[in-house]
């Protein structure tokens, strides 16, 4: 039987269109699941999306936030982004990334964060509510590439915004993959297209284009001091979540055995990548030996030879001033191998005694190298901790049972997170109370950011009536 070519063509077209209608449509002209060629296209698409988003209900917002949580928690996706982040950036460890990505998906607050204040009286009713900024430009780091996108997407969308991401070029593939996953999940949940967008070639030029774009109403930078300074000089509302150099103080009243374990666990978490992770220990002399002894029991390897320590300094720092990127987030075992020391997988931290001026104390290394500085008493320990934190106001830890000294350190160091008698990650809700975030805004004061940090306070006044007391 001969079938006319036009009939075949029409059948093929019909089948293709049926197949198409079973899939969520490619979400945007010019953009592929939220990934656009140019920054201008990305921002324009996000502007359109946010305008449509304004008409959706709070119930819808909650549904979209849940869709983001669910797509990240899908085991295959979770494993993929965790593995890919380590492969692409060469930083951190797969098992840790699994924990961090899951944490961001589960414990980042959603719409419940947006509480309303009401004032009523003879003159009527006044509401103060959290309202969206519009389109937010978010700059994300290599150290937590996917965690920050998950956490910012949830918080920013919960607050009614759309978001344009500017990922670190070294985390491009995994960031783009995650943006696509989120867009597909949002499309299935019925959200407007392009609430979460980025560009196919993240670069400093594209980040600058985003920061300067007139339609970007707010900037959120999670990264080092350079980018934080840049967004704060932009003339726009900006949140800066910058560098830390978290000290740990251990005094003579501490539970030293527990402190040793907590410090090794916190310092080695994701190979020391988190900005909150323990970076130097300041211990009162009378307990320092016992602390080091116990840290070694829990996975610390002590380097005593000054020649090896010097070798480490020249290997992992740029003239003692900043970390060498190739060593950021590498394991203790790997770093030791490079200086000719072979250890087992149980070694999680490289430990050495040092003085305050040592580069390992002064520089935010983001690798599991942990100097211990001895001091005669707790007051000197606190003063040194304040100095080496460099006024970042980021994170600090203290192990002590002396409430007066704990209070003294908390007051003097002024950090956004202050963990007492626990590992650093207790400060972001792992084994400590409270929600999580991967954008900790010390410099600009929002602290542990959540949906309300990405919203404007607006007052809505009804004159007369509605006071039912
Ligand atoms: P980074 O500063 O090198 O990069 C961060 C982001 O800023 C990247 O997207 C990068 O492309 C961009 N960027 C950097 N300089 C830029 C410039 N001049 N112009 C335009 N864009 C620029 O930081 P990183 O190495 O990716 O991350 C590690 C740093 O981030 C550490 O200092 C760490 O403490 C900090 N950090 C802070 C938090 C926090 O919540 N406070 C969280 C994670 C990381």
Short mmCIF file of N, CA and C in Angstrom, two decimals, residues 32-149:
data_model
loop_
_atom_site.label_atom_id
_atom_site.label_comp_id
_atom_site.label_asym_id
_atom_site.label_seq_id
_atom_site.Cartn_x
_atom_site.Cartn_y
_atom_site.Cartn_z
N UNK A 32 17.28 27.68 28.10
CA UNK A 32 17.04 26.25 28.20
C UNK A 32 16.95 25.90 29.68
N UNK A 33 15.71 25.74 30.15
CA UNK A 33 15.46 25.47 31.57
C UNK A 33 16.19 26.46 32.47
N UNK A 34 16.02 27.73 32.17
CA UNK A 34 16.58 28.76 33.04
C UNK A 34 18.00 29.18 32.70
N UNK A 35 18.61 28.54 31.71
CA UNK A 35 20.00 28.88 31.36
C UNK A 35 19.98 29.69 30.05
N UNK A 36 20.44 30.93 30.12
CA UNK A 36 20.37 31.83 28.97
C UNK A 36 21.76 32.16 28.44
N UNK A 37 21.77 32.57 27.17
CA UNK A 37 23.06 32.92 26.55
C UNK A 37 23.64 34.20 27.12
N UNK A 38 22.77 35.22 27.24
CA UNK A 38 23.30 36.49 27.74
C UNK A 38 22.66 36.86 29.07
N UNK A 39 23.36 37.69 29.80
CA UNK A 39 22.85 38.13 31.10
C UNK A 39 21.58 38.96 30.91
N UNK A 40 21.57 39.74 29.84
CA UNK A 40 20.40 40.57 29.60
C UNK A 40 19.14 39.72 29.40
N UNK A 41 19.29 38.64 28.61
CA UNK A 41 18.15 37.74 28.40
C UNK A 41 17.73 37.09 29.71
N UNK A 42 18.71 36.68 30.50
CA UNK A 42 18.40 36.02 31.77
C UNK A 42 17.62 36.96 32.70
N UNK A 43 18.11 38.21 32.80
CA UNK A 43 17.44 39.16 33.70
C UNK A 43 16.03 39.48 33.18
N UNK A 44 15.90 39.69 31.86
CA UNK A 44 14.57 40.02 31.31
C UNK A 44 13.59 38.89 31.59
N UNK A 45 14.04 37.66 31.40
CA UNK A 45 13.15 36.52 31.64
C UNK A 45 12.75 36.46 33.11
N UNK A 46 13.69 36.76 34.01
CA UNK A 46 13.39 36.73 35.45
C UNK A 46 12.42 37.85 35.83
N UNK A 47 12.55 38.99 35.16
CA UNK A 47 11.63 40.10 35.43
C UNK A 47 10.20 39.70 35.06
N UNK A 48 10.04 39.11 33.87
CA UNK A 48 8.71 38.66 33.44
C UNK A 48 8.16 37.63 34.41
N UNK A 49 9.04 36.69 34.81
CA UNK A 49 8.61 35.63 35.73
C UNK A 49 8.15 36.23 37.06
N UNK A 50 8.90 37.20 37.55
CA UNK A 50 8.57 37.73 38.87
C UNK A 50 7.25 38.49 38.84
N UNK A 51 6.98 39.16 37.69
CA UNK A 51 5.71 39.88 37.60
C UNK A 51 4.53 38.91 37.65
N UNK A 52 4.71 37.80 36.97
CA UNK A 52 3.65 36.78 37.01
C UNK A 52 3.54 36.18 38.41
N UNK A 53 4.69 36.03 39.04
CA UNK A 53 4.75 35.40 40.37
C UNK A 53 3.98 36.22 41.42
N UNK A 54 3.94 37.55 41.20
CA UNK A 54 3.24 38.43 42.15
C UNK A 54 1.77 38.04 42.29
N UNK A 55 1.23 37.45 41.22
CA UNK A 55 -0.20 37.09 41.26
C UNK A 55 -0.46 35.71 41.84
N UNK A 56 0.59 35.00 42.18
CA UNK A 56 0.38 33.66 42.76
C UNK A 56 0.17 33.78 44.27
N UNK A 57 -0.50 32.76 44.83
CA UNK A 57 -0.84 32.79 46.27
C UNK A 57 0.34 32.32 47.13
N UNK A 58 0.21 32.53 48.43
CA UNK A 58 1.23 32.01 49.35
C UNK A 58 1.23 30.48 49.31
N UNK A 59 0.05 29.91 49.10
CA UNK A 59 -0.03 28.46 48.98
C UNK A 59 0.81 27.99 47.78
N UNK A 60 0.72 28.75 46.69
CA UNK A 60 1.54 28.41 45.50
C UNK A 60 3.02 28.50 45.83
N UNK A 61 3.38 29.59 46.50
CA UNK A 61 4.81 29.75 46.85
C UNK A 61 5.31 28.55 47.65
N UNK A 62 4.49 28.14 48.63
CA UNK A 62 4.89 27.01 49.47
C UNK A 62 5.08 25.76 48.60
N UNK A 63 4.21 25.62 47.60
CA UNK A 63 4.28 24.45 46.70
C UNK A 63 5.58 24.50 45.89
N UNK A 64 5.95 25.67 45.43
CA UNK A 64 7.17 25.79 44.60
C UNK A 64 8.42 25.53 45.45
N UNK A 65 8.38 26.05 46.68
CA UNK A 65 9.51 25.81 47.58
C UNK A 65 9.66 24.30 47.83
N UNK A 66 8.51 23.66 48.03
CA UNK A 66 8.55 22.21 48.27
C UNK A 66 9.09 21.48 47.04
N UNK A 67 8.75 21.99 45.85
CA UNK A 67 9.24 21.35 44.61
C UNK A 67 10.78 21.43 44.56
N UNK A 68 11.34 22.54 45.02
CA UNK A 68 12.81 22.67 45.04
C UNK A 68 13.39 21.67 46.04
N UNK A 69 12.78 21.63 47.22
CA UNK A 69 13.29 20.67 48.22
C UNK A 69 13.24 19.25 47.64
N UNK A 70 12.10 18.90 47.04
CA UNK A 70 11.92 17.52 46.57
C UNK A 70 12.90 17.15 45.46
N UNK A 71 13.12 18.07 44.53
CA UNK A 71 14.00 17.72 43.40
C UNK A 71 15.43 17.53 43.89
N UNK A 72 15.84 18.30 44.90
CA UNK A 72 17.20 18.14 45.44
C UNK A 72 17.29 16.84 46.25
N UNK A 73 16.21 16.52 46.96
CA UNK A 73 16.26 15.33 47.82
C UNK A 73 16.07 14.02 47.05
N UNK A 74 15.67 14.12 45.79
CA UNK A 74 15.63 12.91 44.96
C UNK A 74 17.04 12.29 44.99
N UNK A 75 17.12 11.02 45.38
CA UNK A 75 18.43 10.42 45.68
C UNK A 75 19.40 10.53 44.51
N UNK A 76 18.86 10.30 43.30
CA UNK A 76 19.74 10.33 42.12
C UNK A 76 20.31 11.75 41.92
N UNK A 77 19.43 12.74 42.06
CA UNK A 77 19.89 14.13 41.90
C UNK A 77 20.88 14.52 42.99
N UNK A 78 20.54 14.14 44.22
CA UNK A 78 21.40 14.48 45.36
C UNK A 78 22.80 13.90 45.16
N UNK A 79 22.84 12.66 44.76
CA UNK A 79 24.15 12.01 44.56
C UNK A 79 24.89 12.65 43.39
N UNK A 80 24.13 12.96 42.33
CA UNK A 80 24.79 13.53 41.14
C UNK A 80 25.42 14.89 41.45
N UNK A 81 24.63 15.78 42.05
CA UNK A 81 25.18 17.13 42.28
C UNK A 81 26.31 17.09 43.31
N UNK A 82 26.23 16.17 44.26
CA UNK A 82 27.29 16.07 45.28
C UNK A 82 28.58 15.58 44.65
N UNK A 83 28.46 14.56 43.80
CA UNK A 83 29.66 14.01 43.15
C UNK A 83 30.25 15.01 42.17
N UNK A 84 29.36 15.62 41.38
CA UNK A 84 29.79 16.55 40.35
C UNK A 84 30.49 17.78 40.95
N UNK A 85 29.96 18.25 42.08
CA UNK A 85 30.58 19.44 42.72
C UNK A 85 32.03 19.14 43.10
N UNK A 86 32.26 17.96 43.64
CA UNK A 86 33.63 17.59 44.04
C UNK A 86 34.50 17.43 42.80
N UNK A 87 33.97 16.74 41.80
CA UNK A 87 34.76 16.50 40.58
C UNK A 87 35.13 17.81 39.90
N UNK A 88 34.14 18.69 39.78
CA UNK A 88 34.38 19.91 38.99
C UNK A 88 35.26 20.93 39.73
N UNK A 89 35.01 21.12 41.01
CA UNK A 89 35.78 22.14 41.73
C UNK A 89 37.09 21.57 42.28
N UNK A 90 37.15 20.24 42.42
CA UNK A 90 38.33 19.62 43.04
C UNK A 90 38.40 19.91 44.53
N UNK A 91 37.28 20.31 45.10
CA UNK A 91 37.26 20.69 46.52
C UNK A 91 36.24 19.87 47.30
N UNK A 92 36.59 19.54 48.54
CA UNK A 92 35.64 18.89 49.44
C UNK A 92 35.49 17.40 49.20
N UNK A 93 34.54 16.80 49.89
CA UNK A 93 34.35 15.36 49.81
C UNK A 93 32.90 15.02 49.52
N UNK A 94 32.70 13.97 48.75
CA UNK A 94 31.36 13.56 48.30
C UNK A 94 30.40 13.34 49.47
N UNK A 95 30.85 12.59 50.50
CA UNK A 95 29.96 12.27 51.62
C UNK A 95 29.52 13.55 52.34
N UNK A 96 30.45 14.50 52.44
CA UNK A 96 30.10 15.76 53.11
C UNK A 96 29.12 16.57 52.26
N UNK A 97 29.34 16.55 50.95
CA UNK A 97 28.45 17.32 50.07
C UNK A 97 27.02 16.77 50.15
N UNK A 98 26.92 15.43 50.26
CA UNK A 98 25.59 14.83 50.41
C UNK A 98 24.90 15.43 51.64
N UNK A 99 25.64 15.50 52.74
CA UNK A 99 25.05 16.01 53.99
C UNK A 99 24.67 17.49 53.81
N UNK A 100 25.57 18.25 53.20
CA UNK A 100 25.33 19.70 53.09
C UNK A 100 24.18 20.01 52.14
N UNK A 101 24.12 19.30 51.01
CA UNK A 101 23.02 19.56 50.07
C UNK A 101 21.68 19.16 50.67
N UNK A 102 21.69 18.02 51.38
CA UNK A 102 20.44 17.58 52.04
C UNK A 102 20.03 18.61 53.09
N UNK A 103 21.01 19.07 53.85
CA UNK A 103 20.75 20.06 54.90
C UNK A 103 20.11 21.32 54.29
N UNK A 104 20.68 21.79 53.19
CA UNK A 104 20.15 23.01 52.55
C UNK A 104 18.71 22.78 52.11
N UNK A 105 18.42 21.59 51.57
CA UNK A 105 17.07 21.31 51.06
C UNK A 105 16.06 21.19 52.20
N UNK A 106 16.49 20.62 53.32
CA UNK A 106 15.54 20.32 54.40
C UNK A 106 15.39 21.49 55.37
N UNK A 107 16.49 22.14 55.73
CA UNK A 107 16.43 23.07 56.87
C UNK A 107 16.50 24.55 56.51
N UNK A 108 16.43 24.89 55.20
CA UNK A 108 16.32 26.31 54.84
C UNK A 108 14.86 26.73 55.02
N UNK A 109 14.59 27.78 55.78
CA UNK A 109 13.19 28.15 56.02
C UNK A 109 12.46 28.57 54.74
N UNK A 110 11.17 28.32 54.72
CA UNK A 110 10.32 28.70 53.58
C UNK A 110 9.41 29.87 53.96
N UNK A 111 8.16 29.83 53.47
CA UNK A 111 7.27 30.99 53.65
C UNK A 111 6.92 31.27 55.11
N UNK A 112 7.06 30.26 55.98
CA UNK A 112 6.74 30.46 57.40
C UNK A 112 7.63 31.52 58.05
N UNK A 113 8.74 31.82 57.37
CA UNK A 113 9.68 32.83 57.88
C UNK A 113 9.10 34.25 57.79
N UNK A 114 8.08 34.41 56.92
CA UNK A 114 7.58 35.76 56.63
C UNK A 114 6.43 36.11 57.58
N UNK A 115 6.76 36.48 58.77
CA UNK A 115 5.73 36.77 59.76
C UNK A 115 5.18 38.19 59.56
N UNK A 116 3.95 38.39 59.99
CA UNK A 116 3.31 39.70 59.84
C UNK A 116 3.19 40.37 61.20
N UNK A 117 3.48 41.66 61.24
CA UNK A 117 3.21 42.44 62.46
C UNK A 117 1.93 43.22 62.23
N UNK A 118 1.09 43.29 63.25
CA UNK A 118 -0.15 44.05 63.12
C UNK A 118 -0.28 45.01 64.29
N UNK A 119 -0.75 46.23 63.97
CA UNK A 119 -1.03 47.20 65.03
C UNK A 119 -2.46 47.67 64.86
N UNK A 120 -3.27 47.55 65.90
CA UNK A 120 -4.65 48.01 65.77
C UNK A 120 -4.96 49.02 66.87
N UNK A 121 -5.94 49.88 66.62
CA UNK A 121 -6.32 50.89 67.62
C UNK A 121 -7.47 51.72 67.10
N UNK A 122 -7.74 52.84 67.76
CA UNK A 122 -8.86 53.69 67.36
C UNK A 122 -8.74 54.16 65.92
N UNK A 123 -7.50 54.26 65.44
CA UNK A 123 -7.31 54.75 64.08
C UNK A 123 -7.31 53.66 63.02
N UNK A 124 -7.55 52.43 63.42
CA UNK A 124 -7.67 51.38 62.40
C UNK A 124 -6.64 50.29 62.54
N UNK A 125 -6.23 49.78 61.39
CA UNK A 125 -5.35 48.60 61.37
C UNK A 125 -4.13 48.88 60.49
N UNK A 126 -2.97 48.59 61.03
CA UNK A 126 -1.74 48.73 60.24
C UNK A 126 -1.03 47.39 60.22
N UNK A 127 -0.67 46.97 59.03
CA UNK A 127 0.08 45.73 58.88
C UNK A 127 1.48 46.05 58.41
N UNK A 128 2.45 45.29 58.91
CA UNK A 128 3.80 45.39 58.37
C UNK A 128 4.16 44.01 57.85
N UNK A 129 4.41 43.95 56.57
CA UNK A 129 4.61 42.65 55.94
C UNK A 129 5.92 42.60 55.14
N UNK A 130 6.39 41.38 54.94
CA UNK A 130 7.59 41.17 54.12
C UNK A 130 7.17 41.01 52.67
N UNK A 131 7.70 41.86 51.83
CA UNK A 131 7.29 41.92 50.45
C UNK A 131 8.52 41.71 49.56
N UNK A 132 8.35 41.17 48.35
CA UNK A 132 9.56 40.88 47.55
C UNK A 132 10.31 42.13 47.08
N UNK A 133 11.60 41.95 46.84
CA UNK A 133 12.40 43.01 46.23
C UNK A 133 12.14 43.06 44.73
N UNK A 134 11.93 41.91 44.12
CA UNK A 134 11.77 41.82 42.66
C UNK A 134 12.71 40.75 42.15
N UNK A 135 13.71 41.18 41.36
CA UNK A 135 14.69 40.21 40.88
C UNK A 135 15.99 40.42 41.65
N UNK A 136 16.49 39.34 42.23
CA UNK A 136 17.72 39.41 43.02
C UNK A 136 18.87 38.80 42.22
N UNK A 137 20.03 39.43 42.29
CA UNK A 137 21.24 38.87 41.68
C UNK A 137 22.04 38.18 42.78
N UNK A 138 22.27 36.88 42.63
CA UNK A 138 22.98 36.13 43.69
C UNK A 138 24.28 35.56 43.15
N UNK A 139 25.36 35.88 43.84
CA UNK A 139 26.70 35.42 43.43
C UNK A 139 27.11 34.30 44.38
N UNK A 140 27.51 33.16 43.80
CA UNK A 140 27.73 31.97 44.63
C UNK A 140 29.19 31.50 44.57
N UNK A 141 29.66 30.86 45.64
CA UNK A 141 31.08 30.50 45.74
C UNK A 141 31.41 29.10 45.22
N UNK A 142 32.69 28.83 45.03
CA UNK A 142 33.12 27.48 44.63
C UNK A 142 33.01 26.50 45.79
N UNK A 143 33.13 27.04 47.01
CA UNK A 143 33.24 26.16 48.16
C UNK A 143 31.92 25.47 48.50
N UNK A 144 30.81 26.15 48.29
CA UNK A 144 29.48 25.56 48.50
C UNK A 144 28.62 25.85 47.26
N UNK A 145 28.99 25.38 46.08
CA UNK A 145 28.30 25.86 44.89
C UNK A 145 26.82 25.48 44.86
N UNK A 146 26.52 24.22 45.11
CA UNK A 146 25.12 23.78 45.00
C UNK A 146 24.34 24.13 46.26
N UNK A 147 25.00 24.03 47.41
CA UNK A 147 24.31 24.33 48.68
C UNK A 147 23.76 25.76 48.64
N UNK A 148 24.57 26.68 48.12
CA UNK A 148 24.16 28.09 48.11
C UNK A 148 23.01 28.31 47.13
N UNK A 149 23.06 27.64 45.99
CA UNK A 149 21.95 27.79 45.02
C UNK A 149 20.65 27.24 45.61
#
